[in-house]
Amino acid sequence: MRAYKPACVHATGMSGPLAEVLAQARALLGQGRGEPARALLAPACRQFPGSAEGWFLLGAAEHLCGRLEEALTAFDRAAGADARHVQAVNARASILNVLGRTDEALAEFARARALDPGDARIAVNSAIALEQAGRFADALQHYDSAIAIDASCFPALLNRSALRLQLGLPEDALADAERAIAANPGSCEGHFNRAQALAAADRYEQALAACRTVLEREPLHVGAHVCRALVLACLGQIAEARAGLALARSLDPALFRAIVRSAYRTRPRPPGIADDADDEMPDPRVVYLVRGVDRLARCDWRGRERFLARFEQIVRAGVASGDPVCERSLPFSSLFLPLAPDVARALVNALARSIATSTARMPARGATREPGAPLRVGFLSAAFRRHPSTFLNAPILHSFDRARVRSFGYVLNPPDTSGEARWLAQGFDALRTAYALDDAQLARLIRDDRIDILVDESHAFDWSRPQVLAMRPAPINVCYLGGLVGSGGDWFDYRIVDASAAAQGAYAEFAPECPVRLSRSHWTYATGPLVPAPTPTRMQAGLPEHATVLCAFSGAYKIDPAMFTAWMRILARAPAAVVWLLGDAIVERNLRAHASACGIDASRLVFARRTALEEHLARLRIADLLLDTLPCNAHTTALEALYCGVPVLTLAGDTAAGRVGASLVRAAGLPGLVAENLADYEMRAAALAADPGALRALKVHLLAGRASCPLWDAADLARCLERAFEMMWARHEAGLPPAALDVPAA
């Protein structure tokens, strides 16, 4: 709910002919009759041009009639006639905001607040403008100010509730919604916000009851119908949810689409690229599956086995009926959930078919590469920003031999001016800002750059652009360092892997992509311009001074219940150890409860919050051992640990995502830290936890070998990639189809 009143009409003490006209105008405006009020006020303002109140009321009438520019002119005249006419200044600011002149609006709101700091409505209007400008923290502060002025300010409570919900704070949003209801019991919108907050907090039965309250008062409330249907979907009542959504759309199709865009959006999208659900009916199956996956990712494992069984049943039923489940985020979930291979493949294939049917392939490029010229290699990346992935890409780009490879970077993420982004950009021969381009424009840009090999480094992540690859603007498409899930389509020719991880057949899951097996790890890492932060003390990090710190800094979504139970068994065998985790308050609450259920003192779990990269790497140095996860290993997190001198205990799984840890640990010269199975993993972890000397020796080995260890040799990896690109191109020039390639060492 977002609401403001740009023109609040108040009586004044003036008398005479003008006063009579103004009184009549106020009465007409109070009745919502803008045109008669305008007809009455326009000649009065010409006759009395110095009347600030007259111009103000004329502005209110023009606004009521939808003539915003005319309203702004009238409010300008009112403020010019009386610089302290606070309602005119406030109304002018509101119109400027509606017209998209945000900076001017904020300046005017600040002036209005200075004139009357006790008016809560001005603070609310300021907050709305800040929120629309994306300045959410500032908007919250202004809502707070409004509520401090008037604890029962309904618009402030209502809007703060909606904003807190948008920011992922459902319990806070719920508290505001309940205060809004108390302030204005007759309004449906407070109950609607309460229903949404309850749904976001997974309190589904209460959310349904709140929706009923809204619909009893306002049976045609489209938002409440949508909320109710989505809650039913979250409960797995698919048919009922589908019927509820159809009813909501029939009531008001335009409003339905607007609500779906705000409530159902799952990821940020570049300008010009339509959101997945912009013009389509949400699929209740997808709502159920995505919400369930999100719950598991927060380590809420209640009903986990039942959900996973239903997950597989829904996907298989969709395949059998010819209506497969299609959602961009779900293939990624197969990395960390134990889904059957046919289910994981069905998710990938459905998305691939959707991309293929909505994408027109470009004609094959006619011109060929000049003999002896460097290969023109384009990199699609969303890591041109302050992000851990930057440290994987930049070292390689800075090491390419420009006589063999000319690199082009296509920036998929929003603009970023950080030192890390500049460092990455400096590794390219040419850089193209692509965030604001639509798919067709980006594909044409790549074609115009005469790219020979297009490398996708953002596959399956936010801001990825699979449609561009499906258009085939370059002769060869390659997946490298993206999400370790298959494309399911025929637009990827190759996937760069390393022989250590691929030797046991882990990459068969990516067919029809052809593996290009490097003779070394296909990962490296360097921090470039990052200024190291000082290493904190154990006390500063909230850790016991003399405990063995078993770090598990992978994302919470990678923590499988079986792995967590293994960690608890390790703690039982190592009484002087703690497990150091990364997570928010919800993850912390859930994991502490699981620890207690395992018979472990929950205080032996220590939680860190996300922080700046340099501070994260600094605190990582005080860990003794990083515990890897399965079925999805640590990837960048494991590289960070090894780079900081922290040994990593891992074990290999059945998929590519579950074999990264083994590849990295072996490349770091620590093959003894690759456990054979879960029992071996527990035994080794407990033994190391009880042997501080052995852990110190492993740390010394890692730090001493950083200058010579192949894992950190970006130049060697660049030479391997150059050979790989040349082998791919040689097959293309010979008219041969893509095939699995083994790239020899230098």
XYZ file of C-alpha atoms in Angstrom:
746
model
C 0.000 0.000 0.000
C 1.413 3.399 -0.988
C -0.692 6.539 -0.467
C -0.187 10.247 -0.121
C -2.331 13.373 -0.322
C -0.627 16.094 -2.370
C -3.257 18.721 -1.598
C -4.784 18.840 1.861
C -7.465 21.532 1.929
C -7.795 23.597 5.087
C -9.957 26.606 5.919
C -8.402 29.997 6.716
C -9.699 33.045 8.577
C -9.994 35.411 5.589
C -13.299 37.151 4.747
C -14.809 38.977 1.787
C -15.562 37.935 -1.827
C -12.402 35.855 -2.181
C -13.111 34.065 1.086
C -16.565 33.113 -0.188
C -15.118 31.717 -3.425
C -12.471 29.745 -1.517
C -15.083 28.342 0.844
C -17.217 27.163 -2.077
C -14.141 25.664 -3.756
C -13.207 23.769 -0.613
C -16.690 22.300 -0.450
C -16.502 21.204 -4.090
C -13.052 19.653 -3.613
C -14.285 17.846 -0.527
C -16.961 16.289 -2.750
C -14.345 15.270 -5.334
C -15.713 17.762 -7.917
C -12.519 19.060 -9.482
C -13.898 20.677 -12.639
C -16.474 22.962 -10.941
C -13.860 23.931 -8.358
C -11.379 24.751 -11.123
C -13.982 26.837 -12.991
C -14.636 28.796 -9.813
C -10.985 29.248 -8.787
C -9.294 30.139 -12.096
C -10.911 33.617 -12.483
C -10.524 34.270 -8.736
C -6.773 33.604 -8.954
C -6.487 35.947 -11.945
C -8.343 38.608 -9.978
C -6.365 38.020 -6.761
C -2.911 36.828 -7.999
C -1.350 37.318 -4.575
C -3.619 34.757 -2.867
C -1.458 31.802 -1.915
C -4.521 29.918 -0.683
C -6.354 30.515 -3.963
C -3.497 29.164 -6.055
C -3.110 26.243 -3.664
C -6.757 25.261 -4.028
C -6.547 25.670 -7.806
C -3.575 23.305 -7.789
C -5.640 20.819 -5.789
C -8.443 21.090 -8.361
C -6.070 20.656 -11.303
C -4.541 17.600 -9.611
C -7.995 16.158 -9.000
C -8.701 16.567 -12.724
C -5.469 14.786 -13.621
C -3.696 17.857 -15.020
C -0.371 17.476 -13.223
C 1.641 20.142 -15.027
C -1.125 22.693 -14.461
C -1.318 21.626 -10.810
C 2.442 22.099 -10.455
C 2.195 25.610 -11.953
C -0.562 26.537 -9.497
C 1.406 25.194 -6.532
C 4.444 27.160 -7.757
C 2.337 30.338 -7.714
C 1.065 29.499 -4.217
C 4.581 28.944 -2.870
C 5.734 32.115 -4.636
C 2.975 34.119 -3.000
C 3.738 32.695 0.439
C 7.033 30.876 0.890
C 5.802 29.543 4.227
C 2.610 27.979 2.852
C 3.643 24.518 3.944
C 0.741 22.694 2.285
C 1.624 24.262 -1.068
C 5.268 23.217 -0.682
C 4.235 19.696 0.320
C 1.763 19.455 -2.571
C 4.347 20.773 -5.042
C 6.839 18.139 -3.837
C 4.248 15.388 -4.247
C 3.482 16.424 -7.832
C 7.199 16.581 -8.670
C 7.545 13.054 -7.362
C 4.626 11.808 -9.476
C 6.265 13.449 -12.507
C 9.488 11.532 -11.839
C 11.501 14.597 -10.782
C 12.679 12.814 -7.652
C 15.617 15.018 -6.611
C 13.500 18.174 -6.846
C 10.704 16.456 -4.929
C 13.013 15.413 -2.107
C 14.390 18.941 -1.826
C 10.854 20.341 -1.597
C 9.830 17.755 0.989
C 12.863 18.758 3.060
C 11.742 22.389 2.832
C 8.211 21.406 3.879
C 9.537 19.465 6.856
C 11.631 22.440 7.906
C 8.524 24.628 7.777
C 6.444 22.193 9.829
C 8.527 19.428 11.453
C 5.466 18.251 13.376
C 3.426 17.242 10.316
C 3.574 13.436 10.015
C 2.012 13.531 6.537
C 5.019 15.387 5.131
C 7.355 12.753 6.569
C 5.215 10.035 4.985
C 5.290 11.737 1.602
C 9.071 12.099 1.865
C 9.359 8.415 2.695
C 7.261 7.464 -0.335
C 9.530 9.476 -2.639
C 12.650 7.923 -1.109
C 11.174 4.465 -1.434
C 10.317 5.005 -5.082
C 13.915 6.170 -5.612
C 15.168 2.876 -4.151
C 16.566 4.523 -1.007
C 14.900 2.052 1.324
C 16.951 2.727 4.458
C 16.232 6.460 4.194
C 12.561 5.727 3.528
C 12.366 3.626 6.698
C 13.873 6.480 8.700
C 11.226 8.888 7.406
C 8.419 6.440 8.189
C 9.965 6.123 11.656
C 9.895 9.915 11.970
C 6.252 10.068 10.991
C 5.367 7.428 13.569
C 7.435 9.244 16.202
C 5.312 12.342 15.506
C 2.051 10.395 15.473
C 2.163 6.848 16.826
C -1.139 6.038 15.120
C -0.283 7.538 11.718
C -2.073 5.027 9.528
C -0.306 5.749 6.193
C 3.119 5.532 7.855
C 2.313 2.261 9.604
C 0.751 0.793 6.476
C 3.590 1.811 4.165
C 6.328 0.817 6.599
C 4.653 -2.573 6.884
C 4.751 -2.999 3.100
C 8.369 -1.854 2.851
C 9.516 -4.127 5.654
C 7.817 -7.008 3.896
C 9.627 -6.096 0.669
C 12.925 -6.069 2.593
C 12.344 -9.593 3.899
C 11.283 -8.661 7.436
C 7.886 -10.368 7.729
C 7.635 -10.306 11.519
C 8.340 -6.558 11.633
C 5.890 -6.055 8.765
C 3.278 -8.011 10.709
C 3.757 -5.840 13.802
C 3.244 -2.684 11.732
C 0.184 -4.117 10.017
C -1.410 -4.902 13.373
C -0.685 -1.366 14.592
C -2.222 -0.012 11.383
C -5.354 -2.085 12.007
C -5.583 -0.703 15.530
C -5.244 2.846 14.153
C -7.869 2.323 11.452
C -9.951 -0.818 12.094
C -12.289 -0.110 9.202
C -9.623 -0.194 6.502
C -9.157 -3.403 4.532
C -5.576 -2.494 3.653
C -4.224 -3.070 7.149
C -5.746 -6.558 7.168
C -4.374 -7.141 3.653
C -0.843 -6.195 4.750
C -1.271 -8.488 7.740
C -2.268 -11.364 5.442
C 0.800 -10.808 3.251
C 3.129 -10.656 6.248
C 1.682 -13.853 7.704
C 2.138 -15.592 4.359
C 5.759 -14.424 4.132
C 6.371 -15.770 7.646
C 5.045 -19.209 6.561
C 2.040 -18.841 8.898
C -0.307 -20.022 6.211
C -3.478 -20.848 8.155
C -3.411 -17.443 9.831
C -2.774 -15.824 6.451
C -5.861 -17.517 5.032
C -7.921 -16.236 7.953
C -6.617 -12.706 7.364
C -7.529 -12.954 3.668
C -11.040 -14.033 4.660
C -11.326 -10.928 6.835
C -10.453 -8.702 3.876
C -12.775 -10.509 1.464
C -15.710 -10.421 3.894
C -15.410 -6.645 3.898
C -14.442 -6.192 0.251
C -15.316 -9.291 -1.824
C -13.704 -7.868 -4.995
C -10.317 -7.100 -3.382
C -7.983 -8.464 -6.074
C -4.891 -8.397 -3.857
C -6.571 -10.510 -1.190
C -7.717 -13.036 -3.800
C -4.134 -13.268 -5.128
C -2.676 -13.587 -1.632
C -5.170 -16.303 -0.729
C -4.401 -18.229 -3.927
C -0.639 -18.001 -3.375
C -1.034 -19.214 0.217
C -3.074 -22.166 -1.026
C -0.254 -22.865 -3.492
C 2.300 -22.776 -0.668
C 0.171 -25.362 1.145
C 0.281 -27.574 -1.942
C -3.394 -27.104 -2.792
C -2.597 -26.643 -6.456
C -6.078 -26.905 -8.021
C -7.628 -24.542 -5.480
C -4.801 -22.052 -5.971
C -5.197 -22.133 -9.747
C -8.939 -21.433 -9.450
C -8.285 -18.556 -7.036
C -5.780 -16.929 -9.383
C -8.181 -17.257 -12.318
C -10.897 -15.540 -10.264
C -8.537 -12.717 -9.270
C -7.531 -12.108 -12.883
C -11.172 -12.043 -14.021
C -11.973 -9.290 -11.515
C -9.396 -6.826 -12.860
C -6.805 -8.134 -15.366
C -4.632 -4.992 -15.291
C -4.503 -4.844 -11.501
C -3.908 -8.586 -11.364
C -0.844 -8.234 -13.608
C 0.504 -5.378 -11.491
C 0.109 -7.397 -8.295
C 1.729 -10.449 -9.867
C 4.709 -8.379 -10.969
C 5.341 -7.217 -7.405
C 4.390 -10.366 -5.492
C 5.685 -13.071 -7.787
C 8.951 -11.640 -9.084
C 11.827 -13.957 -8.123
C 14.940 -12.145 -9.321
C 16.213 -8.782 -10.560
C 16.075 -8.319 -14.327
C 17.842 -5.788 -16.548
C 15.918 -2.909 -18.112
C 14.152 -3.995 -21.272
C 14.019 -7.647 -20.199
C 10.533 -8.755 -19.161
C 10.033 -10.442 -15.810
C 9.082 -14.090 -16.172
C 5.612 -13.584 -14.716
C 4.817 -10.154 -16.165
C 2.018 -11.291 -18.468
C 1.348 -14.847 -17.398
C -0.674 -16.561 -14.749
C 1.585 -17.718 -11.915
C 1.949 -21.495 -11.872
C 0.852 -22.709 -8.409
C 3.192 -25.681 -8.775
C 6.116 -23.298 -9.111
C 4.947 -21.259 -6.126
C 4.787 -24.417 -4.012
C 8.189 -25.681 -5.133
C 10.050 -22.376 -4.917
C 8.618 -21.579 -1.498
C 9.507 -25.049 -0.245
C 13.047 -24.757 -1.581
C 13.404 -21.350 0.079
C 12.281 -22.812 3.384
C 14.847 -25.628 3.153
C 17.515 -23.091 2.181
C 16.908 -21.396 5.546
C 17.563 -24.771 7.231
C 13.900 -25.237 8.121
C 13.773 -28.983 7.525
C 10.275 -29.686 8.852
C 8.528 -32.097 6.495
C 11.614 -32.201 4.263
C 11.261 -35.776 3.016
C 7.564 -35.303 2.345
C 8.267 -32.107 0.401
C 11.027 -33.706 -1.683
C 8.758 -36.629 -2.560
C 6.015 -34.195 -3.585
C 8.584 -32.168 -5.533
C 9.528 -35.188 -7.628
C 5.889 -36.238 -8.054
C 4.872 -32.782 -9.317
C 7.748 -32.570 -11.803
C 7.181 -36.082 -13.153
C 3.432 -35.499 -13.438
C 4.110 -32.343 -15.416
C 6.313 -34.245 -17.859
C 3.718 -37.007 -18.250
C 0.882 -34.523 -18.891
C 2.818 -32.451 -21.412
C 2.762 -29.435 -19.079
C 6.246 -29.472 -17.539
C 7.194 -27.314 -14.569
C 9.235 -24.386 -15.886
C 10.971 -21.936 -13.563
C 14.400 -20.319 -13.905
C 15.518 -20.874 -10.307
C 14.571 -24.523 -9.896
C 17.395 -26.184 -11.901
C 19.873 -24.535 -9.525
C 18.129 -26.192 -6.576
C 19.130 -29.581 -7.969
C 22.710 -28.765 -6.953
C 21.959 -28.943 -3.240
C 18.816 -31.079 -3.015
C 18.911 -34.878 -3.447
C 16.591 -34.914 -6.455
C 16.453 -37.938 -8.735
C 18.450 -37.433 -11.962
C 15.339 -37.614 -14.160
C 13.691 -34.856 -12.110
C 16.750 -32.600 -12.306
C 16.941 -33.192 -16.048
C 13.216 -32.455 -16.486
C 13.643 -29.050 -14.809
C 16.540 -28.187 -17.110
C 14.775 -29.440 -20.237
C 11.582 -27.499 -19.532
C 13.504 -24.260 -19.165
C 15.516 -25.011 -22.299
C 12.352 -25.579 -24.334
C 10.916 -22.306 -23.073
C 14.061 -20.435 -24.111
C 14.231 -22.162 -27.503
C 10.613 -21.454 -28.402
C 10.911 -17.761 -27.485
C 14.230 -17.124 -29.228
C 15.033 -16.687 -32.917
C 18.478 -17.905 -33.930
C 20.673 -15.480 -35.875
C 21.991 -16.496 -39.303
C 25.420 -18.131 -39.232
C 28.251 -15.632 -39.432
C 29.674 -15.420 -42.930
C 33.145 -13.975 -42.374
C 35.921 -16.233 -41.117
C 38.812 -15.398 -38.822
C 41.955 -14.164 -40.477
C 44.820 -16.704 -40.288
C 47.162 -15.991 -37.398
C 44.898 -13.355 -35.853
C 44.140 -13.688 -32.146
C 40.861 -15.361 -31.270
C 38.183 -12.858 -30.342
C 36.709 -14.269 -27.121
C 33.698 -12.637 -25.473
C 32.859 -13.090 -21.813
C 29.277 -12.670 -20.582
C 29.641 -11.902 -16.892
C 27.650 -10.461 -13.998
C 30.804 -10.217 -11.842
C 31.828 -6.690 -12.893
C 31.216 -5.625 -9.313
C 32.415 -6.072 -5.755
C 31.712 -9.788 -5.643
C 33.704 -12.961 -4.781
C 33.466 -14.188 -8.392
C 35.612 -11.239 -9.474
C 38.588 -12.902 -7.798
C 38.094 -16.012 -9.930
C 37.934 -14.226 -13.292
C 40.265 -11.247 -13.110
C 43.561 -13.134 -12.533
C 43.000 -15.136 -15.735
C 42.007 -12.142 -17.859
C 45.113 -10.223 -16.789
C 47.255 -13.217 -17.825
C 46.002 -13.824 -21.380
C 48.543 -13.633 -24.190
C 47.111 -10.872 -26.401
C 48.753 -12.477 -29.431
C 46.514 -15.512 -28.921
C 43.334 -14.141 -27.320
C 41.681 -10.758 -27.568
C 39.086 -10.551 -24.791
C 35.780 -8.675 -24.838
C 33.770 -8.208 -21.649
C 29.973 -7.833 -21.690
C 28.768 -6.372 -18.381
C 25.474 -8.000 -17.361
C 25.187 -6.535 -13.858
C 24.136 -2.994 -12.890
C 26.907 -0.358 -12.921
C 29.532 -0.711 -10.196
C 32.428 1.676 -9.562
C 34.296 -0.436 -7.005
C 38.025 -1.082 -7.263
C 37.301 -4.751 -7.883
C 35.098 -3.920 -10.880
C 37.786 -1.630 -12.293
C 40.434 -4.321 -11.787
C 38.355 -6.846 -13.701
C 37.613 -4.340 -16.460
C 41.306 -3.630 -16.936
C 41.843 -7.274 -17.908
C 39.802 -6.901 -21.110
C 40.856 -5.551 -24.462
C 37.366 -4.097 -24.882
C 34.501 -3.628 -22.450
C 30.805 -3.350 -23.340
C 28.121 -2.165 -20.915
C 25.250 -4.547 -21.641
C 23.013 -4.309 -18.587
C 20.489 -1.964 -20.187
C 20.428 -3.736 -23.559
C 17.680 -6.178 -24.413
C 18.604 -9.646 -25.644
C 18.418 -8.800 -29.348
C 20.518 -5.657 -28.891
C 23.159 -7.549 -26.935
C 23.276 -10.349 -29.498
C 23.770 -7.789 -32.308
C 26.552 -6.108 -30.333
C 28.341 -9.445 -29.948
C 27.890 -10.162 -33.659
C 29.200 -6.695 -34.568
C 32.269 -7.341 -32.395
C 32.931 -10.458 -34.554
C 33.293 -12.676 -31.497
C 34.653 -16.144 -32.332
C 33.992 -17.820 -28.977
C 31.377 -16.598 -26.496
C 32.015 -17.659 -22.894
C 29.142 -17.541 -20.394
C 30.377 -17.045 -16.830
C 26.954 -16.321 -15.302
C 24.988 -19.424 -16.311
C 22.017 -20.009 -13.950
C 22.775 -16.932 -11.824
C 21.058 -13.538 -11.532
C 21.406 -11.373 -14.623
C 22.283 -14.378 -16.782
C 21.128 -14.064 -20.399
C 20.533 -17.555 -21.852
C 18.407 -16.157 -24.680
C 21.469 -14.326 -26.015
C 23.424 -17.560 -26.225
C 20.441 -19.299 -27.818
C 20.476 -16.648 -30.573
C 24.001 -17.823 -31.514
C 25.709 -14.473 -32.177
C 29.080 -16.282 -32.113
C 30.133 -19.536 -33.830
C 31.045 -21.270 -30.540
C 29.380 -20.999 -27.108
C 31.186 -22.138 -23.957
C 30.126 -22.431 -20.301
C 32.845 -21.664 -17.763
C 32.636 -20.898 -14.026
C 28.843 -20.486 -14.101
C 26.373 -22.500 -12.078
C 27.120 -26.201 -12.373
C 23.791 -27.115 -13.934
C 23.196 -28.139 -17.514
C 21.575 -25.872 -20.074
C 19.350 -28.596 -21.557
C 19.582 -26.825 -24.917
C 21.844 -27.005 -27.919
C 23.303 -23.505 -27.587
C 26.262 -24.541 -25.404
C 28.888 -26.406 -27.412
C 31.425 -26.887 -24.646
C 31.836 -26.758 -20.873
C 35.308 -26.176 -19.451
C 36.081 -28.605 -16.629
C 39.142 -30.229 -15.140
C 40.203 -33.815 -15.546
C 40.448 -34.428 -11.799
C 36.731 -33.817 -11.255
C 35.588 -35.253 -14.583
C 37.511 -38.519 -14.406
C 34.699 -40.348 -12.671
C 32.006 -39.307 -15.122
C 30.626 -36.394 -13.136
C 30.043 -34.273 -16.240
C 27.697 -36.656 -18.051
C 24.890 -34.605 -16.451
C 25.661 -31.720 -18.813
C 25.015 -33.540 -22.089
C 24.782 -32.484 -24.892
C 27.506 -30.024 -23.829
C 30.958 -31.445 -24.601
C 33.484 -31.369 -21.737
C 36.794 -29.646 -22.346
C 38.998 -31.251 -19.723
C 41.950 -29.182 -18.567
C 45.023 -30.959 -17.209
C 44.846 -28.819 -14.067
C 42.135 -27.251 -11.920
C 39.954 -24.892 -13.942
C 39.761 -22.595 -10.925
C 42.201 -20.034 -9.541
C 41.959 -17.123 -7.145
C 43.673 -13.812 -6.357
C 42.528 -10.753 -4.422
C 44.108 -8.128 -6.685
C 43.518 -4.573 -5.407
C 41.662 -5.640 -2.259
C 43.346 -4.014 0.735
C 43.743 -6.705 3.436
C 41.938 -6.032 6.674
C 43.645 -6.773 9.994
C 43.032 -10.255 11.353
C 40.572 -10.013 14.255
C 41.119 -11.734 17.570
C 39.038 -14.735 18.505
C 37.231 -12.567 21.044
C 36.423 -9.921 18.415
C 34.967 -12.642 16.219
C 32.841 -14.017 19.051
C 34.869 -17.253 19.232
C 36.234 -18.997 22.322
C 39.955 -18.284 22.641
C 41.255 -21.842 22.921
C 38.676 -23.863 20.982
C 39.310 -25.638 17.696
C 37.308 -23.614 15.165
C 35.650 -25.803 12.548
C 34.456 -23.316 9.966
C 31.427 -24.008 7.740
C 31.019 -20.761 5.807
C 29.151 -22.187 2.828
C 25.737 -20.713 2.114
C 23.058 -22.069 4.419
C 21.242 -23.581 1.428
C 24.144 -26.034 1.027
C 23.788 -27.426 4.546
C 22.184 -30.841 4.176
C 20.604 -32.397 7.285
C 22.885 -35.445 7.018
C 25.978 -33.224 6.869
C 24.805 -31.130 9.796
C 24.172 -34.260 11.844
C 27.700 -35.393 10.970
C 29.043 -32.067 12.236
C 27.190 -32.589 15.490
C 28.726 -36.063 15.826
C 32.134 -34.470 15.247
C 31.440 -32.000 18.071
C 30.433 -34.901 20.316
C 33.821 -36.528 19.612
C 35.756 -33.245 19.901
C 34.582 -31.517 23.104
C 37.004 -28.582 22.645
C 35.678 -27.671 19.188
C 33.029 -25.275 17.929
C 31.391 -24.979 14.517
C 31.563 -21.489 13.012
C 28.718 -20.767 10.595
C 27.467 -17.992 8.360
C 23.773 -17.119 8.527
C 21.056 -14.668 9.385
C 18.818 -14.748 12.451
C 16.401 -17.269 10.893
C 19.178 -19.686 9.925
C 20.740 -19.290 13.361
C 17.449 -20.061 15.105
C 16.855 -23.157 13.001
C 20.354 -24.597 13.286
C 20.539 -24.039 17.034
C 17.287 -25.968 17.376
C 18.705 -28.807 15.246
C 21.882 -28.875 17.380
C 19.850 -29.174 20.562
C 17.834 -31.994 18.984
C 21.149 -33.787 18.344
C 22.091 -33.450 22.012
C 24.713 -30.755 21.400
C 24.876 -27.530 23.408
C 23.633 -24.928 20.927
C 26.210 -22.425 22.214
C 28.860 -24.507 20.431
C 27.520 -23.079 17.205
C 28.973 -19.614 16.608
C 27.352 -17.463 13.921
C 28.933 -14.771 11.807
C 26.997 -12.287 9.736
C 27.848 -11.224 6.197
C 30.379 -8.419 6.011
C 32.707 -6.668 3.575
C 34.948 -8.988 1.528
C 38.214 -7.858 3.095
C 36.781 -8.322 6.587
C 35.379 -11.723 5.629
C 38.795 -12.932 4.412
C 40.481 -11.489 7.510
C 38.229 -13.353 9.934
C 38.496 -16.535 7.865
C 42.217 -16.644 8.710
C 41.481 -17.450 12.352
C 39.582 -20.670 11.501
C 41.424 -23.973 11.974
C 39.632 -26.158 9.430
C 36.863 -25.625 6.886
C 34.235 -28.371 6.811
C 32.940 -28.922 3.291
C 29.332 -29.703 2.392
C 27.632 -32.348 0.285
C 25.811 -32.909 -2.088
C 27.019 -29.441 -3.161
C 30.590 -28.591 -2.171
C 31.976 -25.202 -1.277
C 33.308 -23.553 -4.429
C 34.503 -19.953 -4.039
C 34.296 -20.408 -0.261
C 36.778 -23.300 -0.437
C 39.131 -21.244 -2.617
C 38.932 -18.368 -0.131
C 39.789 -20.712 2.741
C 42.738 -22.345 0.975
C 44.048 -18.946 -0.146
C 43.893 -17.730 3.475
C 45.789 -20.789 4.685
C 42.806 -22.684 6.086
C 42.756 -26.405 5.194
C 39.539 -27.820 3.759
C 38.178 -31.261 4.632
C 35.989 -32.482 1.801
C 34.413 -35.560 0.257
C 33.312 -36.206 -3.299
C 29.728 -36.663 -4.394
C 28.051 -37.966 -7.529
C 27.617 -34.658 -9.381
C 29.975 -31.999 -10.690
C 28.898 -29.613 -7.926
C 29.855 -32.278 -5.411
C 33.364 -32.818 -6.814
C 34.721 -29.284 -6.805
C 36.069 -29.581 -3.277
C 38.123 -32.680 -4.076
C 39.537 -31.005 -7.182
C 40.576 -27.874 -5.253
C 42.028 -29.700 -2.256
C 44.124 -31.975 -4.463
C 45.300 -29.003 -6.524
C 46.349 -27.306 -3.269
C 48.560 -30.295 -2.478
C 46.411 -31.777 0.298
C 45.005 -35.046 -1.154
C 44.829 -36.505 2.355
C 41.913 -34.159 3.111
C 39.613 -35.839 0.601
C 37.545 -38.264 2.704
C 36.344 -41.534 1.188
C 32.873 -41.414 2.745
C 30.908 -39.704 5.503
C 32.249 -41.990 8.252
C 35.818 -41.287 7.101
C 35.003 -37.555 6.978
C 33.816 -37.604 10.605
C 36.837 -39.594 11.758
C 39.322 -37.262 10.049
C 37.574 -34.128 11.328
C 37.545 -35.396 14.917
C 41.201 -36.453 14.695
C 42.286 -33.069 13.328
C 40.206 -31.232 15.920
C 42.112 -33.087 18.612
C 45.530 -32.352 17.038
C 46.265 -28.589 16.945
C 49.810 -29.324 15.799
C 48.592 -31.109 12.689
C 46.249 -28.236 11.853
C 49.069 -25.706 12.254
C 51.276 -27.779 9.951
C 48.573 -27.830 7.279
C 48.248 -24.051 7.544
C 51.990 -23.570 7.203
C 51.989 -25.872 4.152
C 49.247 -23.849 2.450
C 50.747 -20.430 3.138
C 54.299 -21.459 2.291
C 53.198 -23.025 -0.989
C 51.028 -20.177 -2.203
C 53.777 -18.781 -4.416
C 54.428 -22.108 -6.132
C 51.159 -24.033 -5.876
C 49.588 -24.604 -9.339
C 46.154 -23.709 -7.954
C 47.193 -20.046 -7.695
C 49.101 -19.936 -11.001
C 46.753 -17.788 -13.084
C 49.230 -17.560 -15.953
C 49.324 -21.347 -16.284
C 45.528 -21.500 -16.280
C 45.417 -18.764 -18.928
C 47.769 -20.827 -21.152
C 45.498 -23.865 -20.683
C 42.434 -21.863 -21.636
C 44.171 -20.422 -24.683
C 44.978 -23.951 -25.867
C 41.387 -25.010 -25.163
C 39.971 -22.132 -27.215
C 42.343 -22.912 -30.079
C 41.351 -26.593 -30.068
C 37.667 -25.664 -30.190
C 38.274 -23.249 -33.052
C 40.351 -25.761 -34.990
C 37.423 -28.181 -35.000
C 35.075 -25.401 -36.093
C 37.346 -24.338 -38.947
C 37.651 -27.964 -40.060
C 33.870 -28.218 -40.227
C 33.782 -30.746 -37.380
C 31.050 -30.771 -34.696
C 31.921 -30.140 -31.044
C 33.439 -33.117 -29.232
C 34.950 -33.884 -25.826
C 38.476 -32.471 -25.687
C 41.457 -33.169 -23.448
C 43.736 -30.146 -23.223
C 47.392 -31.110 -22.720
C 49.609 -29.437 -20.184
C 52.199 -26.910 -21.357
